[in-house]
PDB file of C-alpha atoms in Angstrom:
ATOM      1  CA  MET A   1      39.492  25.461  40.502  1.00  0.00           C
ATOM      2  CA  THR A   2      38.439  21.923  39.647  1.00  0.00           C
ATOM      3  CA  TYR A   3      39.846  18.895  41.349  1.00  0.00           C
ATOM      4  CA  PRO A   4      40.439  15.573  39.645  1.00  0.00           C
ATOM      5  CA  SER A   5      37.893  12.871  40.336  1.00  0.00           C
ATOM      6  CA  GLY A   6      38.727   9.434  41.660  1.00  0.00           C
ATOM      7  CA  ASN A   7      38.433   8.110  38.114  1.00  0.00           C
ATOM      8  CA  ASP A   8      40.936  10.730  36.890  1.00  0.00           C
ATOM      9  CA  PHE A   9      43.369   9.699  39.598  1.00  0.00           C
ATOM     10  CA  LEU A  10      42.972   6.028  38.754  1.00  0.00           C
ATOM     11  CA  ARG A  11      43.433   6.701  35.028  1.00  0.00           C
ATOM     12  CA  GLU A  12      46.606   8.699  35.692  1.00  0.00           C
ATOM     13  CA  SER A  13      47.911   5.985  38.022  1.00  0.00           C
ATOM     14  CA  VAL A  14      47.409   3.351  35.352  1.00  0.00           C
ATOM     15  CA  LEU A  15      48.895   5.472  32.575  1.00  0.00           C
ATOM     16  CA  SER A  16      52.017   6.273  34.579  1.00  0.00           C
ATOM     17  CA  ALA A  17      52.578   2.764  35.996  1.00  0.00           C
ATOM     18  CA  SER A  18      55.324   0.452  34.816  1.00  0.00           C
ATOM     19  CA  PRO A  19      54.316  -2.951  33.429  1.00  0.00           C
ATOM     20  CA  ALA A  20      55.267  -4.638  36.720  1.00  0.00           C
ATOM     21  CA  GLN A  21      53.242  -2.073  38.655  1.00  0.00           C
ATOM     22  CA  LEU A  22      50.258  -2.713  36.367  1.00  0.00           C
ATOM     23  CA  VAL A  23      50.440  -6.425  37.139  1.00  0.00           C
ATOM     24  CA  THR A  24      50.537  -5.618  40.857  1.00  0.00           C
ATOM     25  CA  MET A  25      47.501  -3.367  40.415  1.00  0.00           C
ATOM     26  CA  LEU A  26      45.650  -6.215  38.698  1.00  0.00           C
ATOM     27  CA  TYR A  27      46.490  -8.551  41.577  1.00  0.00           C
ATOM     28  CA  ASP A  28      45.295  -5.928  44.070  1.00  0.00           C
ATOM     29  CA  ARG A  29      41.978  -5.636  42.260  1.00  0.00           C
ATOM     30  CA  LEU A  30      41.686  -9.408  41.972  1.00  0.00           C
ATOM     31  CA  LEU A  31      42.168  -9.840  45.716  1.00  0.00           C
ATOM     32  CA  LEU A  32      39.651  -7.046  46.364  1.00  0.00           C
ATOM     33  CA  ASP A  33      37.125  -8.813  44.116  1.00  0.00           C
ATOM     34  CA  LEU A  34      37.661 -12.057  46.034  1.00  0.00           C
ATOM     35  CA  ALA A  35      37.290 -10.360  49.430  1.00  0.00           C
ATOM     36  CA  ARG A  36      34.069  -8.727  48.279  1.00  0.00           C
ATOM     37  CA  ALA A  37      32.822 -12.016  46.820  1.00  0.00           C
ATOM     38  CA  GLU A  38      33.566 -13.837  50.065  1.00  0.00           C
ATOM     39  CA  ASP A  39      31.694 -11.214  52.101  1.00  0.00           C
ATOM     40  CA  ALA A  40      28.737 -11.439  49.718  1.00  0.00           C
ATOM     41  CA  GLN A  41      28.760 -15.242  49.793  1.00  0.00           C
ATOM     42  CA  LEU A  42      28.788 -15.256  53.593  1.00  0.00           C
ATOM     43  CA  SER A  43      25.808 -12.895  53.702  1.00  0.00           C
ATOM     44  CA  GLY A  44      23.915 -14.788  50.997  1.00  0.00           C
ATOM     45  CA  SER A  45      24.112 -11.913  48.515  1.00  0.00           C
ATOM     46  CA  TRP A  46      24.589 -14.196  45.539  1.00  0.00           C
ATOM     47  CA  ALA A  47      24.171 -11.527  42.864  1.00  0.00           C
ATOM     48  CA  ALA A  48      26.951  -9.424  44.417  1.00  0.00           C
ATOM     49  CA  ALA A  49      29.122 -12.502  44.898  1.00  0.00           C
ATOM     50  CA  SER A  50      28.602 -13.463  41.268  1.00  0.00           C
ATOM     51  CA  ALA A  51      29.444  -9.975  40.001  1.00  0.00           C
ATOM     52  CA  ASN A  52      32.711  -9.969  41.944  1.00  0.00           C
ATOM     53  CA  LEU A  53      33.635 -13.498  40.931  1.00  0.00           C
ATOM     54  CA  LEU A  54      32.937 -12.689  37.277  1.00  0.00           C
ATOM     55  CA  HIS A  55      35.131  -9.597  37.501  1.00  0.00           C
ATOM     56  CA  ALA A  56      37.844 -11.708  39.138  1.00  0.00           C
ATOM     57  CA  GLN A  57      37.622 -14.078  36.151  1.00  0.00           C
ATOM     58  CA  ASP A  58      38.054 -11.098  33.826  1.00  0.00           C
ATOM     59  CA  VAL A  59      41.186 -10.024  35.701  1.00  0.00           C
ATOM     60  CA  VAL A  60      42.635 -13.542  35.561  1.00  0.00           C
ATOM     61  CA  ALA A  61      41.891 -13.611  31.831  1.00  0.00           C
ATOM     62  CA  GLU A  62      43.794 -10.326  31.423  1.00  0.00           C
ATOM     63  CA  LEU A  63      46.739 -11.678  33.404  1.00  0.00           C
ATOM     64  CA  SER A  64      46.709 -14.854  31.284  1.00  0.00           C
ATOM     65  CA  SER A  65      46.522 -13.040  27.973  1.00  0.00           C
ATOM     66  CA  SER A  66      49.356 -10.674  28.865  1.00  0.00           C
ATOM     67  CA  LEU A  67      51.666 -13.441  30.072  1.00  0.00           C
ATOM     68  CA  ASP A  68      54.533 -14.277  27.708  1.00  0.00           C
ATOM     69  CA  VAL A  69      55.123 -17.916  28.603  1.00  0.00           C
ATOM     70  CA  THR A  70      58.274 -18.055  26.457  1.00  0.00           C
ATOM     71  CA  ALA A  71      60.018 -15.198  28.255  1.00  0.00           C
ATOM     72  CA  TRP A  72      60.994 -17.168  31.369  1.00  0.00           C
ATOM     73  CA  LYS A  73      60.977 -20.773  32.514  1.00  0.00           C
ATOM     74  CA  GLY A  74      58.182 -20.242  35.068  1.00  0.00           C
ATOM     75  CA  GLY A  75      55.799 -18.843  32.461  1.00  0.00           C
ATOM     76  CA  PRO A  76      54.002 -22.109  31.634  1.00  0.00           C
ATOM     77  CA  ASP A  77      53.572 -22.868  35.340  1.00  0.00           C
ATOM     78  CA  LEU A  78      52.067 -19.440  36.004  1.00  0.00           C
ATOM     79  CA  LEU A  79      49.712 -19.906  33.057  1.00  0.00           C
ATOM     80  CA  ALA A  80      48.638 -23.252  34.552  1.00  0.00           C
ATOM     81  CA  ILE A  81      47.920 -21.505  37.863  1.00  0.00           C
ATOM     82  CA  TYR A  82      45.787 -18.938  36.032  1.00  0.00           C
ATOM     83  CA  ALA A  83      43.870 -21.741  34.284  1.00  0.00           C
ATOM     84  CA  TYR A  84      43.295 -23.481  37.625  1.00  0.00           C
ATOM     85  CA  LEU A  85      42.126 -20.214  39.203  1.00  0.00           C
ATOM     86  CA  THR A  86      39.666 -19.643  36.375  1.00  0.00           C
ATOM     87  CA  LYS A  87      38.215 -23.129  36.875  1.00  0.00           C
ATOM     88  CA  GLN A  88      37.932 -22.600  40.635  1.00  0.00           C
ATOM     89  CA  LEU A  89      36.366 -19.145  40.268  1.00  0.00           C
ATOM     90  CA  ILE A  90      33.710 -20.566  37.970  1.00  0.00           C
ATOM     91  CA  ALA A  91      33.039 -23.406  40.418  1.00  0.00           C
ATOM     92  CA  ALA A  92      32.886 -20.976  43.354  1.00  0.00           C
ATOM     93  CA  ASN A  93      30.329 -18.909  41.488  1.00  0.00           C
ATOM     94  CA  VAL A  94      28.148 -21.734  40.188  1.00  0.00           C
ATOM     95  CA  GLY A  95      28.298 -23.705  43.446  1.00  0.00           C
ATOM     96  CA  HIS A  96      28.081 -20.712  45.798  1.00  0.00           C
ATOM     97  CA  ASP A  97      31.218 -22.143  47.412  1.00  0.00           C
ATOM     98  CA  VAL A  98      33.011 -19.751  49.740  1.00  0.00           C
ATOM     99  CA  ALA A  99      35.768 -22.306  50.376  1.00  0.00           C
ATOM    100  CA  LEU A 100      36.788 -22.142  46.706  1.00  0.00           C
ATOM    101  CA  THR A 101      36.770 -18.346  46.822  1.00  0.00           C
ATOM    102  CA  ARG A 102      39.078 -18.481  49.846  1.00  0.00           C
ATOM    103  CA  GLU A 103      41.323 -21.032  48.123  1.00  0.00           C
ATOM    104  CA  CYS A 104      41.768 -18.678  45.164  1.00  0.00           C
ATOM    105  CA  ALA A 105      42.636 -15.785  47.464  1.00  0.00           C
ATOM    106  CA  SER A 106      45.160 -17.924  49.335  1.00  0.00           C
ATOM    107  CA  LEU A 107      46.868 -18.869  46.055  1.00  0.00           C
ATOM    108  CA  LEU A 108      46.952 -15.286  44.823  1.00  0.00           C
ATOM    109  CA  GLY A 109      48.299 -13.639  47.971  1.00  0.00           C
ATOM    110  CA  PRO A 110      51.882 -14.933  47.613  1.00  0.00           C
ATOM    111  CA  LEU A 111      51.856 -14.220  43.856  1.00  0.00           C
ATOM    112  CA  ARG A 112      50.786 -10.637  44.546  1.00  0.00           C
ATOM    113  CA  TRP A 113      53.662 -10.159  46.992  1.00  0.00           C
ATOM    114  CA  ALA A 114      56.112 -11.660  44.486  1.00  0.00           C
ATOM    115  CA  TRP A 115      54.970  -9.221  41.788  1.00  0.00           C
ATOM    116  CA  LEU A 116      55.155  -6.317  44.236  1.00  0.00           C
ATOM    117  CA  ALA A 117      58.739  -7.255  45.121  1.00  0.00           C
ATOM    118  CA  ALA A 118      59.598  -7.587  41.423  1.00  0.00           C
ATOM    119  CA  ALA A 119      58.080  -4.172  40.681  1.00  0.00           C
ATOM    120  CA  GLN A 120      60.058  -2.592  43.506  1.00  0.00           C
ATOM    121  CA  ASN A 121      63.271  -4.282  42.374  1.00  0.00           C
ATOM    122  CA  LEU A 122      62.724  -3.109  38.800  1.00  0.00           C
ATOM    123  CA  THR A 123      62.058   0.433  39.987  1.00  0.00           C
ATOM    124  CA  SER A 124      65.298   0.353  41.981  1.00  0.00           C
ATOM    125  CA  ALA A 125      67.204  -1.133  39.039  1.00  0.00           C
ATOM    126  CA  THR A 126      65.796   1.466  36.650  1.00  0.00           C
ATOM    127  CA  GLU A 127      66.834   4.262  39.007  1.00  0.00           C
ATOM    128  CA  ALA A 128      70.297   2.700  39.326  1.00  0.00           C
ATOM    129  CA  THR A 129      70.713   2.634  35.531  1.00  0.00           C
ATOM    130  CA  GLY A 130      69.856   6.284  35.178  1.00  0.00           C
ATOM    131  CA  GLY A 131      66.278   5.800  34.072  1.00  0.00           C
ATOM    132  CA  GLN A 132      66.898   3.293  31.293  1.00  0.00           C
ATOM    133  CA  SER A 133      63.963   0.951  31.014  1.00  0.00           C
ATOM    134  CA  ILE A 134      64.257  -2.715  31.769  1.00  0.00           C
ATOM    135  CA  ALA A 135      62.088  -5.334  30.064  1.00  0.00           C
ATOM    136  CA  VAL A 136      59.352  -6.829  32.213  1.00  0.00           C
ATOM    137  CA  VAL A 137      57.677 -10.143  31.632  1.00  0.00           C
ATOM    138  CA  ALA A 138      54.023  -9.965  32.673  1.00  0.00           C
TER     139      ALA A 138
END
């Protein structure tokens, strides 16, 4: 008998996730990247810090590109936050600035919890409607 690898589990998790759950997963990875970058910055491991900050920028770019700013009134504001985060992540990387890395994490924490709550509410609403899907704005 063969057992699925960690990559198989991750792939299945992504494929079976709702759009709101996918956004939450992106935020989780983004916060992990920032925690790893901060640890690397504090230990002077600049190559590791840079790799994590660059990946964090990639995640923010994905969040930005998937955001439909016309779908809800907060869309343009969220896009502006993503643009600000991108600028700060670049500055944190170029300037080896752990304070900027921490600032980004502090901005993202509440957003991550908001998306988690939205994902849970949508899951509950979908179950209440007998499995009918509900549109999600990412």
